[in-house]
């Protein structure tokens, strides 16, 4: 299912316009798009929803979502959702390569959510974490727990995987407990939600 279209490219980072205002991919979600014979995989790092007018800001309407849709059917034309992604690598011949493709990424490429197999390939070792940690303006305390959580779910809730990635993450963060602890706490909270449910 298509979730967006690439509208800006800045080396390793992409900005996409969301297809559906109510289904903007959230941070930590793995996305993909096709580039010739490659499937490029990335991770959503932030999202924004706002007015399309320059400098405009949506105002409160004080209505339920149903009332808003009925009274303002054009709302999807004046509000837009955007999400930013970091490219973590690409799949070619059933193998995941942790680097940028050797082809330029194209504007207006259609973006989809990555499937389980693609997530498994992209997250088989800790190198994908480094791609996100080295990117500019990333809130790693918000993004990384979700990335690891989605990789954990793709593996059928394999906690051993989380332990291994925790070791990689610790090394990438240069053993900085001030950064590591909040990431681990959030990840543990996410894992508890699926264990209880």
PDB file of C-alpha atoms in Angstrom:
ATOM      1  CA  UNK A   1       0.000   0.000   0.000  1.00  0.00           C
ATOM      2  CA  UNK A   2       1.421   3.393  -1.006  1.00  0.00           C
ATOM      3  CA  UNK A   3       1.797   5.747   1.968  1.00  0.00           C
ATOM      4  CA  UNK A   4       3.604   8.672   0.374  1.00  0.00           C
ATOM      5  CA  UNK A   5       5.628  10.236  -2.402  1.00  0.00           C
ATOM      6  CA  UNK A   6       9.180  11.586  -2.194  1.00  0.00           C
ATOM      7  CA  UNK A   7       9.121  15.367  -2.584  1.00  0.00           C
ATOM      8  CA  UNK A   8      12.598  16.298  -1.319  1.00  0.00           C
ATOM      9  CA  UNK A   9      15.939  14.504  -1.173  1.00  0.00           C
ATOM     10  CA  UNK A  10      18.907  15.553   0.920  1.00  0.00           C
ATOM     11  CA  UNK A  11      21.678  12.940   0.633  1.00  0.00           C
ATOM     12  CA  UNK A  12      20.615  10.247   3.146  1.00  0.00           C
ATOM     13  CA  UNK A  13      17.346  11.893   4.136  1.00  0.00           C
ATOM     14  CA  UNK A  14      14.041  12.105   2.309  1.00  0.00           C
ATOM     15  CA  UNK A  15      10.884  14.112   2.791  1.00  0.00           C
ATOM     16  CA  UNK A  16       7.644  12.529   1.636  1.00  0.00           C
ATOM     17  CA  UNK A  17       4.131  13.855   1.340  1.00  0.00           C
ATOM     18  CA  UNK A  18       1.723  11.413   2.918  1.00  0.00           C
ATOM     19  CA  UNK A  19      -1.018  10.020   0.730  1.00  0.00           C
ATOM     20  CA  UNK A  20      -3.582   9.964   3.531  1.00  0.00           C
ATOM     21  CA  UNK A  21      -3.706  12.665   6.178  1.00  0.00           C
ATOM     22  CA  UNK A  22      -4.999  10.155   8.736  1.00  0.00           C
ATOM     23  CA  UNK A  23      -2.365   7.477   8.052  1.00  0.00           C
ATOM     24  CA  UNK A  24       0.966   9.289   8.099  1.00  0.00           C
ATOM     25  CA  UNK A  25       3.750   6.794   8.918  1.00  0.00           C
ATOM     26  CA  UNK A  26       5.123   7.438  12.379  1.00  0.00           C
ATOM     27  CA  UNK A  27       8.747   7.437  13.555  1.00  0.00           C
ATOM     28  CA  UNK A  28      10.391   4.033  13.633  1.00  0.00           C
ATOM     29  CA  UNK A  29       8.321   2.616  10.760  1.00  0.00           C
ATOM     30  CA  UNK A  30      10.299   1.008   7.982  1.00  0.00           C
ATOM     31  CA  UNK A  31       9.492   2.217   4.473  1.00  0.00           C
ATOM     32  CA  UNK A  32      10.598   1.160   1.004  1.00  0.00           C
ATOM     33  CA  UNK A  33      10.551   2.343  -2.578  1.00  0.00           C
ATOM     34  CA  UNK A  34      11.766   0.887  -5.840  1.00  0.00           C
ATOM     35  CA  UNK A  35      14.835   2.184  -7.652  1.00  0.00           C
ATOM     36  CA  UNK A  36      15.358   0.163 -10.842  1.00  0.00           C
ATOM     37  CA  UNK A  37      16.351  -3.321  -9.615  1.00  0.00           C
ATOM     38  CA  UNK A  38      16.845  -2.168  -5.989  1.00  0.00           C
ATOM     39  CA  UNK A  39      14.370  -1.952  -3.157  1.00  0.00           C
ATOM     40  CA  UNK A  40      15.578   0.948  -1.041  1.00  0.00           C
ATOM     41  CA  UNK A  41      14.698   0.704   2.657  1.00  0.00           C
ATOM     42  CA  UNK A  42      14.504   3.575   5.093  1.00  0.00           C
ATOM     43  CA  UNK A  43      13.150   4.484   8.476  1.00  0.00           C
ATOM     44  CA  UNK A  44      10.700   7.264   9.306  1.00  0.00           C
ATOM     45  CA  UNK A  45      12.295   9.740  11.697  1.00  0.00           C
ATOM     46  CA  UNK A  46       9.574  12.372  12.111  1.00  0.00           C
ATOM     47  CA  UNK A  47       6.242  13.518  10.764  1.00  0.00           C
ATOM     48  CA  UNK A  48       4.372  16.792  10.530  1.00  0.00           C
ATOM     49  CA  UNK A  49       0.784  17.643   9.692  1.00  0.00           C
ATOM     50  CA  UNK A  50      -0.178  21.183   8.842  1.00  0.00           C
ATOM     51  CA  UNK A  51      -1.627  23.746   6.481  1.00  0.00           C
ATOM     52  CA  UNK A  52      -0.467  23.937   2.868  1.00  0.00           C
ATOM     53  CA  UNK A  53      -0.547  27.746   2.926  1.00  0.00           C
ATOM     54  CA  UNK A  54       2.802  29.460   3.366  1.00  0.00           C
ATOM     55  CA  UNK A  55       3.238  30.364   7.017  1.00  0.00           C
ATOM     56  CA  UNK A  56      -0.317  29.279   7.670  1.00  0.00           C
ATOM     57  CA  UNK A  57      -1.272  27.377  10.776  1.00  0.00           C
ATOM     58  CA  UNK A  58      -4.404  25.276  11.197  1.00  0.00           C
ATOM     59  CA  UNK A  59      -6.881  26.595  13.720  1.00  0.00           C
ATOM     60  CA  UNK A  60      -8.991  24.655  16.193  1.00  0.00           C
ATOM     61  CA  UNK A  61     -12.476  23.772  14.910  1.00  0.00           C
ATOM     62  CA  UNK A  62     -13.879  22.290  18.149  1.00  0.00           C
ATOM     63  CA  UNK A  63     -15.755  19.537  16.326  1.00  0.00           C
ATOM     64  CA  UNK A  64     -15.588  15.754  16.214  1.00  0.00           C
ATOM     65  CA  UNK A  65     -13.761  14.119  13.267  1.00  0.00           C
ATOM     66  CA  UNK A  66     -17.150  13.161  11.784  1.00  0.00           C
ATOM     67  CA  UNK A  67     -18.457  16.732  12.031  1.00  0.00           C
ATOM     68  CA  UNK A  68     -15.279  18.108  10.478  1.00  0.00           C
ATOM     69  CA  UNK A  69     -15.508  15.709   7.496  1.00  0.00           C
ATOM     70  CA  UNK A  70     -19.167  16.610   6.943  1.00  0.00           C
ATOM     71  CA  UNK A  71     -18.744  20.372   7.318  1.00  0.00           C
ATOM     72  CA  UNK A  72     -15.330  20.649   5.609  1.00  0.00           C
ATOM     73  CA  UNK A  73     -15.089  17.933   2.928  1.00  0.00           C
ATOM     74  CA  UNK A  74     -12.142  19.785   1.357  1.00  0.00           C
ATOM     75  CA  UNK A  75     -10.024  19.518   4.529  1.00  0.00           C
ATOM     76  CA  UNK A  76      -7.660  17.009   2.893  1.00  0.00           C
ATOM     77  CA  UNK A  77      -6.880  19.648   0.255  1.00  0.00           C
ATOM     78  CA  UNK A  78      -5.826  22.335   2.738  1.00  0.00           C
ATOM     79  CA  UNK A  79      -4.032  20.126   5.270  1.00  0.00           C
ATOM     80  CA  UNK A  80      -1.162  17.825   4.393  1.00  0.00           C
ATOM     81  CA  UNK A  81       0.935  15.266   6.197  1.00  0.00           C
ATOM     82  CA  UNK A  82       4.664  14.934   5.650  1.00  0.00           C
ATOM     83  CA  UNK A  83       7.202  12.452   6.941  1.00  0.00           C
ATOM     84  CA  UNK A  84      10.980  12.398   6.906  1.00  0.00           C
ATOM     85  CA  UNK A  85      13.036   9.243   6.445  1.00  0.00           C
ATOM     86  CA  UNK A  86      16.649   8.150   6.639  1.00  0.00           C
ATOM     87  CA  UNK A  87      17.857   5.696   3.996  1.00  0.00           C
ATOM     88  CA  UNK A  88      19.404   2.694   5.756  1.00  0.00           C
ATOM     89  CA  UNK A  89      20.274   0.603   2.689  1.00  0.00           C
ATOM     90  CA  UNK A  90      18.879  -1.357  -0.198  1.00  0.00           C
ATOM     91  CA  UNK A  91      17.971  -4.898  -1.175  1.00  0.00           C
ATOM     92  CA  UNK A  92      19.408  -6.431  -4.320  1.00  0.00           C
ATOM     93  CA  UNK A  93      19.375 -10.141  -5.199  1.00  0.00           C
ATOM     94  CA  UNK A  94      17.770 -10.984  -1.819  1.00  0.00           C
ATOM     95  CA  UNK A  95      20.688  -9.366   0.070  1.00  0.00           C
ATOM     96  CA  UNK A  96      20.634  -6.204   2.151  1.00  0.00           C
ATOM     97  CA  UNK A  97      23.417  -3.679   1.548  1.00  0.00           C
ATOM     98  CA  UNK A  98      23.842  -1.136   4.362  1.00  0.00           C
ATOM     99  CA  UNK A  99      24.728   1.970   2.371  1.00  0.00           C
ATOM    100  CA  UNK A 100      23.240   4.367  -0.139  1.00  0.00           C
ATOM    101  CA  UNK A 101      22.478   2.898  -3.554  1.00  0.00           C
ATOM    102  CA  UNK A 102      24.885   3.639  -6.381  1.00  0.00           C
ATOM    103  CA  UNK A 103      22.011   5.302  -8.262  1.00  0.00           C
ATOM    104  CA  UNK A 104      20.430   8.640  -7.481  1.00  0.00           C
ATOM    105  CA  UNK A 105      17.109   8.496  -5.693  1.00  0.00           C
ATOM    106  CA  UNK A 106      14.301   9.957  -7.777  1.00  0.00           C
ATOM    107  CA  UNK A 107      11.853  12.635  -6.778  1.00  0.00           C
ATOM    108  CA  UNK A 108       8.231  11.505  -6.888  1.00  0.00           C
ATOM    109  CA  UNK A 109       9.070   7.871  -6.189  1.00  0.00           C
ATOM    110  CA  UNK A 110       6.134   6.216  -4.457  1.00  0.00           C
ATOM    111  CA  UNK A 111       6.798   5.014  -0.913  1.00  0.00           C
ATOM    112  CA  UNK A 112       5.254   1.995   0.812  1.00  0.00           C
ATOM    113  CA  UNK A 113       5.593   0.428   4.249  1.00  0.00           C
ATOM    114  CA  UNK A 114       8.249  -2.302   4.236  1.00  0.00           C
ATOM    115  CA  UNK A 115       6.947  -5.848   4.625  1.00  0.00           C
ATOM    116  CA  UNK A 116       8.137  -8.391   7.173  1.00  0.00           C
ATOM    117  CA  UNK A 117      10.747  -9.955   4.891  1.00  0.00           C
ATOM    118  CA  UNK A 118      12.247  -6.549   4.039  1.00  0.00           C
ATOM    119  CA  UNK A 119      12.360  -5.558   7.719  1.00  0.00           C
ATOM    120  CA  UNK A 120      14.081  -8.850   8.577  1.00  0.00           C
ATOM    121  CA  UNK A 121      16.712  -8.287   5.887  1.00  0.00           C
ATOM    122  CA  UNK A 122      17.305  -4.647   6.826  1.00  0.00           C
ATOM    123  CA  UNK A 123      17.632  -5.322  10.552  1.00  0.00           C
ATOM    124  CA  UNK A 124      19.635  -8.533  10.582  1.00  0.00           C
ATOM    125  CA  UNK A 125      22.610  -6.784  12.221  1.00  0.00           C
ATOM    126  CA  UNK A 126      23.111  -3.541  14.104  1.00  0.00           C
ATOM    127  CA  UNK A 127      24.456  -1.546  11.169  1.00  0.00           C
ATOM    128  CA  UNK A 128      20.994  -0.143  10.407  1.00  0.00           C
ATOM    129  CA  UNK A 129      21.056   1.575  13.817  1.00  0.00           C
ATOM    130  CA  UNK A 130      24.215   3.437  12.895  1.00  0.00           C
ATOM    131  CA  UNK A 131      22.528   4.912   9.804  1.00  0.00           C
ATOM    132  CA  UNK A 132      19.895   6.547  11.979  1.00  0.00           C
ATOM    133  CA  UNK A 133      22.196   7.532  14.837  1.00  0.00           C
ATOM    134  CA  UNK A 134      24.523   9.409  12.462  1.00  0.00           C
ATOM    135  CA  UNK A 135      21.726  11.332  10.714  1.00  0.00           C
ATOM    136  CA  UNK A 136      21.108  14.975  11.584  1.00  0.00           C
ATOM    137  CA  UNK A 137      18.211  16.201  13.711  1.00  0.00           C
ATOM    138  CA  UNK A 138      16.971  12.775  14.820  1.00  0.00           C
ATOM    139  CA  UNK A 139      15.365  12.307  18.224  1.00  0.00           C
ATOM    140  CA  UNK A 140      16.931   8.916  18.887  1.00  0.00           C
ATOM    141  CA  UNK A 141      15.092   8.511  22.196  1.00  0.00           C
ATOM    142  CA  UNK A 142      11.813   8.531  20.241  1.00  0.00           C
ATOM    143  CA  UNK A 143      12.834   6.853  16.976  1.00  0.00           C
ATOM    144  CA  UNK A 144      15.193   4.024  17.960  1.00  0.00           C
ATOM    145  CA  UNK A 145      12.837   2.251  20.412  1.00  0.00           C
ATOM    146  CA  UNK A 146      10.139   2.066  17.739  1.00  0.00           C
ATOM    147  CA  UNK A 147      12.613   0.816  15.116  1.00  0.00           C
ATOM    148  CA  UNK A 148      13.758  -1.958  17.421  1.00  0.00           C
ATOM    149  CA  UNK A 149      10.172  -2.717  18.392  1.00  0.00           C
ATOM    150  CA  UNK A 150       9.081  -3.160  14.764  1.00  0.00           C
ATOM    151  CA  UNK A 151      12.148  -5.348  14.110  1.00  0.00           C
ATOM    152  CA  UNK A 152      11.248  -7.365  17.240  1.00  0.00           C
ATOM    153  CA  UNK A 153       7.676  -7.882  15.995  1.00  0.00           C
ATOM    154  CA  UNK A 154       8.914  -8.915  12.537  1.00  0.00           C
ATOM    155  CA  UNK A 155      10.964 -11.618  14.286  1.00  0.00           C
ATOM    156  CA  UNK A 156       7.975 -13.036  16.123  1.00  0.00           C
ATOM    157  CA  UNK A 157       8.831 -11.270  19.399  1.00  0.00           C
ATOM    158  CA  UNK A 158      12.351 -12.669  19.682  1.00  0.00           C
ATOM    159  CA  UNK A 159      13.765 -11.115  22.859  1.00  0.00           C
ATOM    160  CA  UNK A 160      17.252 -12.506  22.195  1.00  0.00           C
ATOM    161  CA  UNK A 161      17.344 -10.211  19.153  1.00  0.00           C
ATOM    162  CA  UNK A 162      16.621  -7.215  21.401  1.00  0.00           C
ATOM    163  CA  UNK A 163      19.493  -8.205  23.705  1.00  0.00           C
ATOM    164  CA  UNK A 164      21.892  -8.377  20.739  1.00  0.00           C
ATOM    165  CA  UNK A 165      20.743  -5.040  19.334  1.00  0.00           C
ATOM    166  CA  UNK A 166      21.045  -3.482  22.799  1.00  0.00           C
ATOM    167  CA  UNK A 167      24.735  -4.396  22.790  1.00  0.00           C
ATOM    168  CA  UNK A 168      25.202  -2.881  19.316  1.00  0.00           C
ATOM    169  CA  UNK A 169      23.295   0.243  20.305  1.00  0.00           C
ATOM    170  CA  UNK A 170      25.393   0.645  23.437  1.00  0.00           C
ATOM    171  CA  UNK A 171      28.585   0.520  21.361  1.00  0.00           C
ATOM    172  CA  UNK A 172      27.252   2.978  18.749  1.00  0.00           C
ATOM    173  CA  UNK A 173      26.294   5.372  21.558  1.00  0.00           C
ATOM    174  CA  UNK A 174      29.854   5.050  22.929  1.00  0.00           C
ATOM    175  CA  UNK A 175      28.520   3.549  26.175  1.00  0.00           C
ATOM    176  CA  UNK A 176      26.681   6.769  27.072  1.00  0.00           C
ATOM    177  CA  UNK A 177      24.118   5.606  29.647  1.00  0.00           C
ATOM    178  CA  UNK A 178      22.334   8.970  29.548  1.00  0.00           C
ATOM    179  CA  UNK A 179      21.315   8.183  25.958  1.00  0.00           C
ATOM    180  CA  UNK A 180      20.973   4.407  26.278  1.00  0.00           C
ATOM    181  CA  UNK A 181      18.766   4.204  29.373  1.00  0.00           C
ATOM    182  CA  UNK A 182      15.766   6.173  28.035  1.00  0.00           C
ATOM    183  CA  UNK A 183      15.890   4.205  24.755  1.00  0.00           C
ATOM    184  CA  UNK A 184      15.881   0.877  26.622  1.00  0.00           C
ATOM    185  CA  UNK A 185      13.133   2.022  29.025  1.00  0.00           C
ATOM    186  CA  UNK A 186      10.854   3.028  26.144  1.00  0.00           C
ATOM    187  CA  UNK A 187      11.575  -0.176  24.277  1.00  0.00           C
ATOM    188  CA  UNK A 188      10.793  -2.272  27.361  1.00  0.00           C
ATOM    189  CA  UNK A 189       7.482  -0.399  27.752  1.00  0.00           C
ATOM    190  CA  UNK A 190       6.593  -1.123  24.117  1.00  0.00           C
ATOM    191  CA  UNK A 191       7.463  -4.807  24.504  1.00  0.00           C
ATOM    192  CA  UNK A 192       5.332  -5.040  27.669  1.00  0.00           C
ATOM    193  CA  UNK A 193       2.302  -3.747  25.747  1.00  0.00           C
ATOM    194  CA  UNK A 194       2.392  -6.702  23.343  1.00  0.00           C
ATOM    195  CA  UNK A 195       3.185  -9.234  26.046  1.00  0.00           C
ATOM    196  CA  UNK A 196       0.138  -8.179  28.045  1.00  0.00           C
ATOM    197  CA  UNK A 197      -2.161  -7.988  25.022  1.00  0.00           C
TER     198      UNK A 197
END
